[in-house]
mmCIF file of C-alpha atoms (C1' of nucleotides) in Angstrom:
data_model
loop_
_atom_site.group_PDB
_atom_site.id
_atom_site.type_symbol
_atom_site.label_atom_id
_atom_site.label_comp_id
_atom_site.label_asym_id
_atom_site.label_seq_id
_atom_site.Cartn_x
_atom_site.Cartn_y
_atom_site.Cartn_z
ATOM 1 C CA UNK A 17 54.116 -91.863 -141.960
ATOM 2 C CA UNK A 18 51.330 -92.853 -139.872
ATOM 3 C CA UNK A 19 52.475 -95.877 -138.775
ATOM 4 C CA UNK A 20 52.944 -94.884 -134.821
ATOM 5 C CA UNK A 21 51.333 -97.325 -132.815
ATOM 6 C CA UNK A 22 49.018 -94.758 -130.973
ATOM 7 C CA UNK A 23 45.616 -94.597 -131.322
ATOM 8 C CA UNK A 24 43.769 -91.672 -129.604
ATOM 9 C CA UNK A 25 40.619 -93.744 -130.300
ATOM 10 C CA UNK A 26 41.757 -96.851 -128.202
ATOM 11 C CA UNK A 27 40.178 -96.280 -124.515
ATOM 12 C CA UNK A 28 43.507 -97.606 -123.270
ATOM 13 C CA UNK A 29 45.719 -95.454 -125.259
ATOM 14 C CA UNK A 30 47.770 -92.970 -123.277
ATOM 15 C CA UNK A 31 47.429 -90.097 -125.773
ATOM 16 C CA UNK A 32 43.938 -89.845 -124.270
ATOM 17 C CA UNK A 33 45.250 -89.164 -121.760
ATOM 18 C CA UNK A 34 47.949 -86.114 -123.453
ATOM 19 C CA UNK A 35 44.855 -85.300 -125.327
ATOM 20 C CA UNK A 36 43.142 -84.811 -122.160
ATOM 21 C CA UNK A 37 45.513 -82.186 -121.159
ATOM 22 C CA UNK A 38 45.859 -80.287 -123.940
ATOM 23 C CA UNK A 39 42.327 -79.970 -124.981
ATOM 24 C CA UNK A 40 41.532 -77.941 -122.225
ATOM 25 C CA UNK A 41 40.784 -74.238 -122.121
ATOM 26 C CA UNK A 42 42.924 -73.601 -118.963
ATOM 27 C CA UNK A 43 45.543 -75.173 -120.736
ATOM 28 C CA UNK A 44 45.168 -73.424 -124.402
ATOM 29 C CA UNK A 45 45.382 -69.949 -122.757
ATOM 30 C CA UNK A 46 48.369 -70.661 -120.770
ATOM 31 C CA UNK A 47 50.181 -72.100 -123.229
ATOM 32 C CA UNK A 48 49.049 -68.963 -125.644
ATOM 33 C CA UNK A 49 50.644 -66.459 -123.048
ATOM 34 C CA UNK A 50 53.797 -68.706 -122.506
ATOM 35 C CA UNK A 51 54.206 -68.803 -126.300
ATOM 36 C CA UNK A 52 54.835 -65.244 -126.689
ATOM 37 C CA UNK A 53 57.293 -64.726 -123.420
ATOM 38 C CA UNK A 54 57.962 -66.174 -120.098
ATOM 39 C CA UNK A 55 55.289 -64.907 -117.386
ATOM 40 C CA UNK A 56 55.209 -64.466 -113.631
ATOM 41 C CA UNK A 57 52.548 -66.116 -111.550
ATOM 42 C CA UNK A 58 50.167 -63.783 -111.022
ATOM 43 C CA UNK A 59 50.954 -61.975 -113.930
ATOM 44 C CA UNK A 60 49.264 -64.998 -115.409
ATOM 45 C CA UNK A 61 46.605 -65.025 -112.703
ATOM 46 C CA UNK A 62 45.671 -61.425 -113.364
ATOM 47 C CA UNK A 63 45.841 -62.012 -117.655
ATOM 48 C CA UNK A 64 43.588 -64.621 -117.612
ATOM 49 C CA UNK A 65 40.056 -63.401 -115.975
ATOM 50 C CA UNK A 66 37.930 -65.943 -114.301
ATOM 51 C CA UNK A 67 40.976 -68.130 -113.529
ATOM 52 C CA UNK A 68 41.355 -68.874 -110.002
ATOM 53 C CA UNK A 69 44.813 -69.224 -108.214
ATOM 54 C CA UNK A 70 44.063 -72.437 -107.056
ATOM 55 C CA UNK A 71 43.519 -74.256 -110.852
ATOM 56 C CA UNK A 72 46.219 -72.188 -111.996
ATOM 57 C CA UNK A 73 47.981 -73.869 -109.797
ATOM 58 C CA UNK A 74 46.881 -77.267 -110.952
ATOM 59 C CA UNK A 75 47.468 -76.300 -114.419
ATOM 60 C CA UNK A 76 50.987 -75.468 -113.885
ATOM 61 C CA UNK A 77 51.954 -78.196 -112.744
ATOM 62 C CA UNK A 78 50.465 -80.357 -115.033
ATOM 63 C CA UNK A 79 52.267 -78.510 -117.726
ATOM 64 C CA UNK A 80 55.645 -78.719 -115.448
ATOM 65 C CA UNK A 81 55.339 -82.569 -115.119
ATOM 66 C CA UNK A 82 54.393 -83.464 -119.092
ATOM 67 C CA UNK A 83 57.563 -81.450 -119.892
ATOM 68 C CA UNK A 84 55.868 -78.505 -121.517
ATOM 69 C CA UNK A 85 56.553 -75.396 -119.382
ATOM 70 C CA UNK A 86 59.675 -74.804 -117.105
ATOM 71 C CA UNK A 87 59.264 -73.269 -113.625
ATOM 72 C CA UNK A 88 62.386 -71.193 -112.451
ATOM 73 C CA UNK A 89 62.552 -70.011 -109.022
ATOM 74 C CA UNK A 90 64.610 -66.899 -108.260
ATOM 75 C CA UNK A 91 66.402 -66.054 -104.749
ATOM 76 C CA UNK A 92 64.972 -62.923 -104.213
ATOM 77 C CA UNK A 93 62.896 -61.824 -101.379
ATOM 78 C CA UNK A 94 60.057 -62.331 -102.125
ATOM 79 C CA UNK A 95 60.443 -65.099 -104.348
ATOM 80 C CA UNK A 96 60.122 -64.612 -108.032
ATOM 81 C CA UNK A 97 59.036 -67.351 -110.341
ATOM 82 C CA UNK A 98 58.859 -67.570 -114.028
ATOM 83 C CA UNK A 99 57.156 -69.893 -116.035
ATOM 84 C CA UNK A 100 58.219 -70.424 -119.736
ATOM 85 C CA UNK A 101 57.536 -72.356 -122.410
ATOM 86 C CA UNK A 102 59.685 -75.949 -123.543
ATOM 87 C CA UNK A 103 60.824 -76.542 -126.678
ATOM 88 C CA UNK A 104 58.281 -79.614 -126.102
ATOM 89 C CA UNK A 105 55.542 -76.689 -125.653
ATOM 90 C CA UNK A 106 56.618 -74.863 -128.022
ATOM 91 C CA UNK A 107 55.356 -77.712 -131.055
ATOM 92 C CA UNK A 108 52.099 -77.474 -129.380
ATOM 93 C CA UNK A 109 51.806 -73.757 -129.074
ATOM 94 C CA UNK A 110 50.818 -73.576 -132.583
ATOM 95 C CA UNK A 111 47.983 -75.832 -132.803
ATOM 96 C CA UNK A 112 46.637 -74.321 -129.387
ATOM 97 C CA UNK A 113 46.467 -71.036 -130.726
ATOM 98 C CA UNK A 114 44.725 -71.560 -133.779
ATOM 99 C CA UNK A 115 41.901 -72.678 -131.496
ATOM 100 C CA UNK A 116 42.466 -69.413 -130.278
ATOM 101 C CA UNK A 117 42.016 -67.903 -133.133
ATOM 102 C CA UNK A 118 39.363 -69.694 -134.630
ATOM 103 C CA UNK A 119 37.236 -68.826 -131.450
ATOM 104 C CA UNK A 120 37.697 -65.268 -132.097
ATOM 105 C CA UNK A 121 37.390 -65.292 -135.797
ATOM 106 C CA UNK A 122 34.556 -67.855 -136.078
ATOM 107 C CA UNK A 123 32.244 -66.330 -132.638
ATOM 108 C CA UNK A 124 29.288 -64.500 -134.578
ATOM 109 C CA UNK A 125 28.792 -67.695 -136.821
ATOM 110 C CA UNK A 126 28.825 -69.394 -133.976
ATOM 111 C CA UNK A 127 26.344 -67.498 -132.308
ATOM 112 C CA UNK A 128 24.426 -66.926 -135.570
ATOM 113 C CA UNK A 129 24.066 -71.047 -135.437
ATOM 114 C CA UNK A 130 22.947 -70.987 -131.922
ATOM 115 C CA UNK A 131 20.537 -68.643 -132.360
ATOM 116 C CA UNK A 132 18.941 -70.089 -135.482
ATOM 117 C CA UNK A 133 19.217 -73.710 -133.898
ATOM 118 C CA UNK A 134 16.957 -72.114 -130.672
ATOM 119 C CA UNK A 135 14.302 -70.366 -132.943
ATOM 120 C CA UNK A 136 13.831 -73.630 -135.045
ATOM 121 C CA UNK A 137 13.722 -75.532 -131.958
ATOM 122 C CA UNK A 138 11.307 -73.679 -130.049
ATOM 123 C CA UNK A 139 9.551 -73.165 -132.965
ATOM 124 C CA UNK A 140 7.773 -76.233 -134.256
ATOM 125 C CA UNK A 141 11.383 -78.419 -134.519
ATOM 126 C CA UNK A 142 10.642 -79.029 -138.411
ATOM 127 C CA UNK A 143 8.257 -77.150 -140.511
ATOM 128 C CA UNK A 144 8.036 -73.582 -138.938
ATOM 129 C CA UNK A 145 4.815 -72.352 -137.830
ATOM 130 C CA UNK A 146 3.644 -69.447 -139.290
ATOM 131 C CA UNK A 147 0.872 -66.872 -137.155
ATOM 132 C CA UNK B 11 44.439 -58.208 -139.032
ATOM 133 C CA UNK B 12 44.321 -59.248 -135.016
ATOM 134 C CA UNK B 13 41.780 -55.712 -134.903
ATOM 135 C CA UNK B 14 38.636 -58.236 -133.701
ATOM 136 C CA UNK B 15 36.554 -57.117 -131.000
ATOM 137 C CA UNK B 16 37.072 -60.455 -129.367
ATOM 138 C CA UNK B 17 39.744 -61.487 -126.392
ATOM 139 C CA UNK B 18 39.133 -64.817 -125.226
ATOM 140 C CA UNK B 19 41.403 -63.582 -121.904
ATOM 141 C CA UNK B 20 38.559 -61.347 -120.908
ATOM 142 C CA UNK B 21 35.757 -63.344 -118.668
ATOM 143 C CA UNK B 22 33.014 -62.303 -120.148
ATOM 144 C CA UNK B 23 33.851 -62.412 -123.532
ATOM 145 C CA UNK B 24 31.580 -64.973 -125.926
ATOM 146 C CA UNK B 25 34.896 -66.243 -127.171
ATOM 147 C CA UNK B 26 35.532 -68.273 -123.701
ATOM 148 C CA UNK B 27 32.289 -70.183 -123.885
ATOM 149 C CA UNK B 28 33.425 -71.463 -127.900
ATOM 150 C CA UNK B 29 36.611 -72.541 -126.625
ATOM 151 C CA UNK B 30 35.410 -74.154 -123.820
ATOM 152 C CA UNK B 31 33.402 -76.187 -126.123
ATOM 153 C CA UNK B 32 35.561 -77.107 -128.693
ATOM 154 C CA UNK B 33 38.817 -77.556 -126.777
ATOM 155 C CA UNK B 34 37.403 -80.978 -125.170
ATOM 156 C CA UNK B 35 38.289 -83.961 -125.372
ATOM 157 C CA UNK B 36 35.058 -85.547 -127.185
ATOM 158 C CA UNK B 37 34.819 -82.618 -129.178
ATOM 159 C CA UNK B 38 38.235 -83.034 -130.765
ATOM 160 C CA UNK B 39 37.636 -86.967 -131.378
ATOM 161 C CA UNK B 40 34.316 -86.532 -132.979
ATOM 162 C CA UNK B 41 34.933 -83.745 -135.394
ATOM 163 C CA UNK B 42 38.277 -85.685 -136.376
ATOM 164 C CA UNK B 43 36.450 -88.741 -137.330
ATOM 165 C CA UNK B 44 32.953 -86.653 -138.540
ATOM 166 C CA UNK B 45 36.106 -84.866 -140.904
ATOM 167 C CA UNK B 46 37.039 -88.106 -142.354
ATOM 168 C CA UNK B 47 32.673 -88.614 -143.870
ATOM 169 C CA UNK B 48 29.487 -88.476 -142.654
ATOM 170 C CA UNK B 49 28.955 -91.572 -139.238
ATOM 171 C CA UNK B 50 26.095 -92.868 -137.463
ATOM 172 C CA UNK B 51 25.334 -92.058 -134.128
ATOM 173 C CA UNK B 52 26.020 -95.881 -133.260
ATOM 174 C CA UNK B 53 29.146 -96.042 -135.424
ATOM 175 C CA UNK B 54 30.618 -93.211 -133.723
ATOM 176 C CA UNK B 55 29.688 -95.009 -129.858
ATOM 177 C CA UNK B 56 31.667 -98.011 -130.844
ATOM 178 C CA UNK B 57 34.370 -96.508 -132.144
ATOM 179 C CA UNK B 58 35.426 -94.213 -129.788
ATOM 180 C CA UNK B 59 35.792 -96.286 -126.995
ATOM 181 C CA UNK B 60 35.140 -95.070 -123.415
ATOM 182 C CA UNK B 61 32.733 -92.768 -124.577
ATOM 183 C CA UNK B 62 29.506 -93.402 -123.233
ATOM 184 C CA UNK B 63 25.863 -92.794 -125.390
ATOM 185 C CA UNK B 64 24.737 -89.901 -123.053
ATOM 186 C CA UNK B 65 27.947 -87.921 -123.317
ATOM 187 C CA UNK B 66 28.321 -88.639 -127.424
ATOM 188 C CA UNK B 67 24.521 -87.968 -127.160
ATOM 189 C CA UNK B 68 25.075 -84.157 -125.525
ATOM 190 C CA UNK B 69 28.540 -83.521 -127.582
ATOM 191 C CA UNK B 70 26.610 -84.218 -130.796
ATOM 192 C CA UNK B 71 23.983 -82.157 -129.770
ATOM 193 C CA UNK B 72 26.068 -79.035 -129.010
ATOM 194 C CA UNK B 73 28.252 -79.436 -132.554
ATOM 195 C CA UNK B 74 24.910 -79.058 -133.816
ATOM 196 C CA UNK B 75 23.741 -76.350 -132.222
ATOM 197 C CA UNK B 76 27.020 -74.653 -132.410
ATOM 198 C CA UNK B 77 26.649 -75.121 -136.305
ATOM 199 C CA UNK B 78 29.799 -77.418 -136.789
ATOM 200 C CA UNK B 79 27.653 -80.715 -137.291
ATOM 201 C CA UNK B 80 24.681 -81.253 -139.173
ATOM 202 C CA UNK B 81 21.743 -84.345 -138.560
ATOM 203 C CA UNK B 82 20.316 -85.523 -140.978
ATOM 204 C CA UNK B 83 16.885 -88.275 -140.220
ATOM 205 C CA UNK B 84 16.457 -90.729 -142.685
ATOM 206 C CA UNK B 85 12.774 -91.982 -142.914
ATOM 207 C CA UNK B 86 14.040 -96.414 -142.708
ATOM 208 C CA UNK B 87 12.746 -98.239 -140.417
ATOM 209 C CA UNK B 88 14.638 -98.842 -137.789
ATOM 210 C CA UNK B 89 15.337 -94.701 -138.280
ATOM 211 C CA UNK B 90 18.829 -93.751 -139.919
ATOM 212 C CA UNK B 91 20.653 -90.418 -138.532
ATOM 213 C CA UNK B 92 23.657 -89.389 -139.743
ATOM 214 C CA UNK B 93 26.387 -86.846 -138.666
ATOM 215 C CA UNK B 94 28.121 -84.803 -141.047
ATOM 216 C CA UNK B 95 31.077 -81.755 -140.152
ATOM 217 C CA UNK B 96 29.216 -78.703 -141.589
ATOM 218 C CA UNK B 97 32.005 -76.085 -143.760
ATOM 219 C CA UNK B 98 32.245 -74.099 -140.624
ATOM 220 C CA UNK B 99 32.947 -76.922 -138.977
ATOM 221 C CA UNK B 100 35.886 -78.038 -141.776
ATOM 222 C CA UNK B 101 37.542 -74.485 -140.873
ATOM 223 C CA UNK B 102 37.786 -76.376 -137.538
ATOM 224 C CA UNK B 103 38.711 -79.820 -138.047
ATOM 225 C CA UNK B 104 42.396 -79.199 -139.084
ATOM 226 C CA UNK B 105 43.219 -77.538 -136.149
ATOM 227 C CA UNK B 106 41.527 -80.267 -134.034
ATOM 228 C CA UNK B 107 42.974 -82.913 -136.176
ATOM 229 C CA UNK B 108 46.310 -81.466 -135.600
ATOM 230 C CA UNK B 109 45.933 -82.010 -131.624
ATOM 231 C CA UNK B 110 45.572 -85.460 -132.204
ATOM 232 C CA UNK B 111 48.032 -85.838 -134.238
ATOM 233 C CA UNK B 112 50.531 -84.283 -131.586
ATOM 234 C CA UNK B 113 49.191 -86.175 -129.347
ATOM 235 C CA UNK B 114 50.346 -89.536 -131.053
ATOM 236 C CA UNK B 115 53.069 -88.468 -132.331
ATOM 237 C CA UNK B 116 54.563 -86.582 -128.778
ATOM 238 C CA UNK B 117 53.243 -89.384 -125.923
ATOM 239 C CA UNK B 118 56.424 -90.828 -125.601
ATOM 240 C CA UNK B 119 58.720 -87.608 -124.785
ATOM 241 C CA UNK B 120 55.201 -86.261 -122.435
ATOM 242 C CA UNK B 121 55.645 -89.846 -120.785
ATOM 243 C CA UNK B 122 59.340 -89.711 -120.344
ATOM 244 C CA UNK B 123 59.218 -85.662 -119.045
ATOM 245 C CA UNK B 124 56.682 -87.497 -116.415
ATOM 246 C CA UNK B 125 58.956 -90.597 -115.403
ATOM 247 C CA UNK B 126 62.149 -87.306 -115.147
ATOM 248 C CA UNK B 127 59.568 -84.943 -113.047
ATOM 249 C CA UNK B 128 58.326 -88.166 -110.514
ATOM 250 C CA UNK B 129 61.683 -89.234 -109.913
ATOM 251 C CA UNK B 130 62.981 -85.799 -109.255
ATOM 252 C CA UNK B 131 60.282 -85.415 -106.546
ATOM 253 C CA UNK B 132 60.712 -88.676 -105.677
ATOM 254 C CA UNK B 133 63.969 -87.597 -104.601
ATOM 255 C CA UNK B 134 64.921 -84.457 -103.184
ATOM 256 C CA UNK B 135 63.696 -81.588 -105.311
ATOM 257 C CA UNK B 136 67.132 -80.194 -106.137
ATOM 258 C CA UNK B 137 70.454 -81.692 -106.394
ATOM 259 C CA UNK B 138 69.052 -85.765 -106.649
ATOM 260 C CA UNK B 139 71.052 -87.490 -104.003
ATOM 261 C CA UNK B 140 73.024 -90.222 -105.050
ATOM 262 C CA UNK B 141 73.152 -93.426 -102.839
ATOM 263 C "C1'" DC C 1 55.084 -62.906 -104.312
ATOM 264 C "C1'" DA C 2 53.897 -67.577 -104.990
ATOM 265 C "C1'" DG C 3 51.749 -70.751 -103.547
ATOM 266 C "C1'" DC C 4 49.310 -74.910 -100.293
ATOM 267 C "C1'" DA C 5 45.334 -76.688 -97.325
ATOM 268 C "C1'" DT C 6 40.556 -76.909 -96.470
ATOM 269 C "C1'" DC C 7 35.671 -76.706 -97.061
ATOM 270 C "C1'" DC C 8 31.785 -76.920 -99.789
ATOM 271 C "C1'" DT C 9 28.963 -76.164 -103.842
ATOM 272 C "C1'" DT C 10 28.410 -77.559 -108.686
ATOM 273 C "C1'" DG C 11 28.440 -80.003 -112.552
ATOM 274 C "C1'" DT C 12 29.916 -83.992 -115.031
ATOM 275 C "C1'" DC C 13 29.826 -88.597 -116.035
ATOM 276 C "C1'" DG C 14 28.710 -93.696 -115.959
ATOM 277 C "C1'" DA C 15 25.167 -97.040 -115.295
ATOM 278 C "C1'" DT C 16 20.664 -98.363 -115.952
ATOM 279 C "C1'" DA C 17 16.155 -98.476 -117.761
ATOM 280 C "C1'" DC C 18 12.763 -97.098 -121.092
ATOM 281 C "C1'" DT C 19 10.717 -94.997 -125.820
ATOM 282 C "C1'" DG C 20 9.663 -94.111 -130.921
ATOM 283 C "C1'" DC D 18 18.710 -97.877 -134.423
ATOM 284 C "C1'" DA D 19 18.852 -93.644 -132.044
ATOM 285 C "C1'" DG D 20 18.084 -91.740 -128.677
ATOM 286 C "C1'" DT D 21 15.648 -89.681 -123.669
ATOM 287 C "C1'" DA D 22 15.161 -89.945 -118.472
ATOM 288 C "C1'" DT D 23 16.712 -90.621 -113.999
ATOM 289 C "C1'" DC D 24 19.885 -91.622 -110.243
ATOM 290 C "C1'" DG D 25 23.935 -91.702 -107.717
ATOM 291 C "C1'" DA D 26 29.057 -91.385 -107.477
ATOM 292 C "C1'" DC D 27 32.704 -88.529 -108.116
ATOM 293 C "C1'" DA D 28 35.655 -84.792 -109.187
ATOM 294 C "C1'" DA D 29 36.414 -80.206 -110.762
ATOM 295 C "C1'" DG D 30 36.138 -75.682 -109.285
ATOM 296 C "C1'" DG D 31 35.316 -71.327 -106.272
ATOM 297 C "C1'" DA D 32 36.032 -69.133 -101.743
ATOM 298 C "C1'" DT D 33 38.701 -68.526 -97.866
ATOM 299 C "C1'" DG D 34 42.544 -68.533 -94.816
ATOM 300 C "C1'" DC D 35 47.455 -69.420 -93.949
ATOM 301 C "C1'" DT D 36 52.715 -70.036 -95.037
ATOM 302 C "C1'" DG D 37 57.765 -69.280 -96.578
#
DNA sequence: CAGCATCCTTGTCGATACTG
DNA sequence: CAGTATCGACAAGGATGCTG
């Protein structure tokens, strides 16, 4: 069954560039909110911190155009728009929040790593130095 | 079981700089071959194409800092290294594994929403105009 | 409210050359 | 073989101001 004829590993292959997209942290926590409901602008804006309007923006529409999140416009004044998640989306949602999850479940080992990786390296890099 | 102390929404949390990291587009190449069996450095460089030695050089370097990739230095002459996924690293690789897989397996309907979303602003926005 | 346009600062990346 | 070092090009991203 995995006889497609894609190869993420080819340089030419256009699911580098799908892979591009998706495996992006912009794009993983969008995609997380728009899994569970459809979300206003700057309801998104103000959800995800550190996010600025302008590459929320960017990511939107990047989402819009590979089919994975719908933008509906509403004629009231102002304008409301909701953005929701495809059916396309919605096969990915899955896999982008278990990176979610894995972040949050797997930090402190993470960070237990780092921390023994900086010791050792500022240390003597093999063979520990003792005082 | 969601009671961890972690919210990758919130900007300062550790969670954001892990999933920065590991949703990338290197990152999710490498671990999915490194989950296949230990590569060299040089094996790994010509098989993912477009990758360059410096950036494969600084990924590595991170995974193995980050605890999801282990080095090991073989005393040969020329020097042998080889790159193995570490068992936090395997809690990671199916997740990343199943990006790629998406990725081959949903190009064409990404590629086809594209062609739809160009054309439609191609034309007029709303209501295409017919000749 | 939901953006777009602009400027400008960073960082990221490729290319190249050199080392153990 | 397995990297490090350096440079320059480029693009992503933040800040700000303006529009329908």
């Amino acid at each position: 069954m995995n006889a497609l004829p894609w190869d993420a590993y080819a340089s030419g292959c256009p699911t580098r560039m799908v892979l591009d997209r998706i495996a992006d942290k912009w794009t993983v926590l969008v995609l997380g909110l728009l899994g569970e409901h459809p979300w206003r602008f700057n309801a998104l804006l103000r959800k995800i911190e550190g996010l600025s309007q302008k590459v929320l923006s960017q990511t939107l529409k990047r989402l819009e155009r590979d089919g994975l999140v719908s933008r509906t416009a509403f004629a009231t004044v102002p304008v409301t728009v909701e953005y929701a998640i495809t059916p396309l989306g919605r096969t990915l949602a899955g896999a982008l929040g278990a990176l979610i999850q894995w972040s949050e479940s797997n930090i402190e080992s993470v960070q237990a790593a780092q921390r023994e990786f900086d010791a050792r390296h500022r240390a003597g890099v093999e063979a520990p130095a003792h005082p």
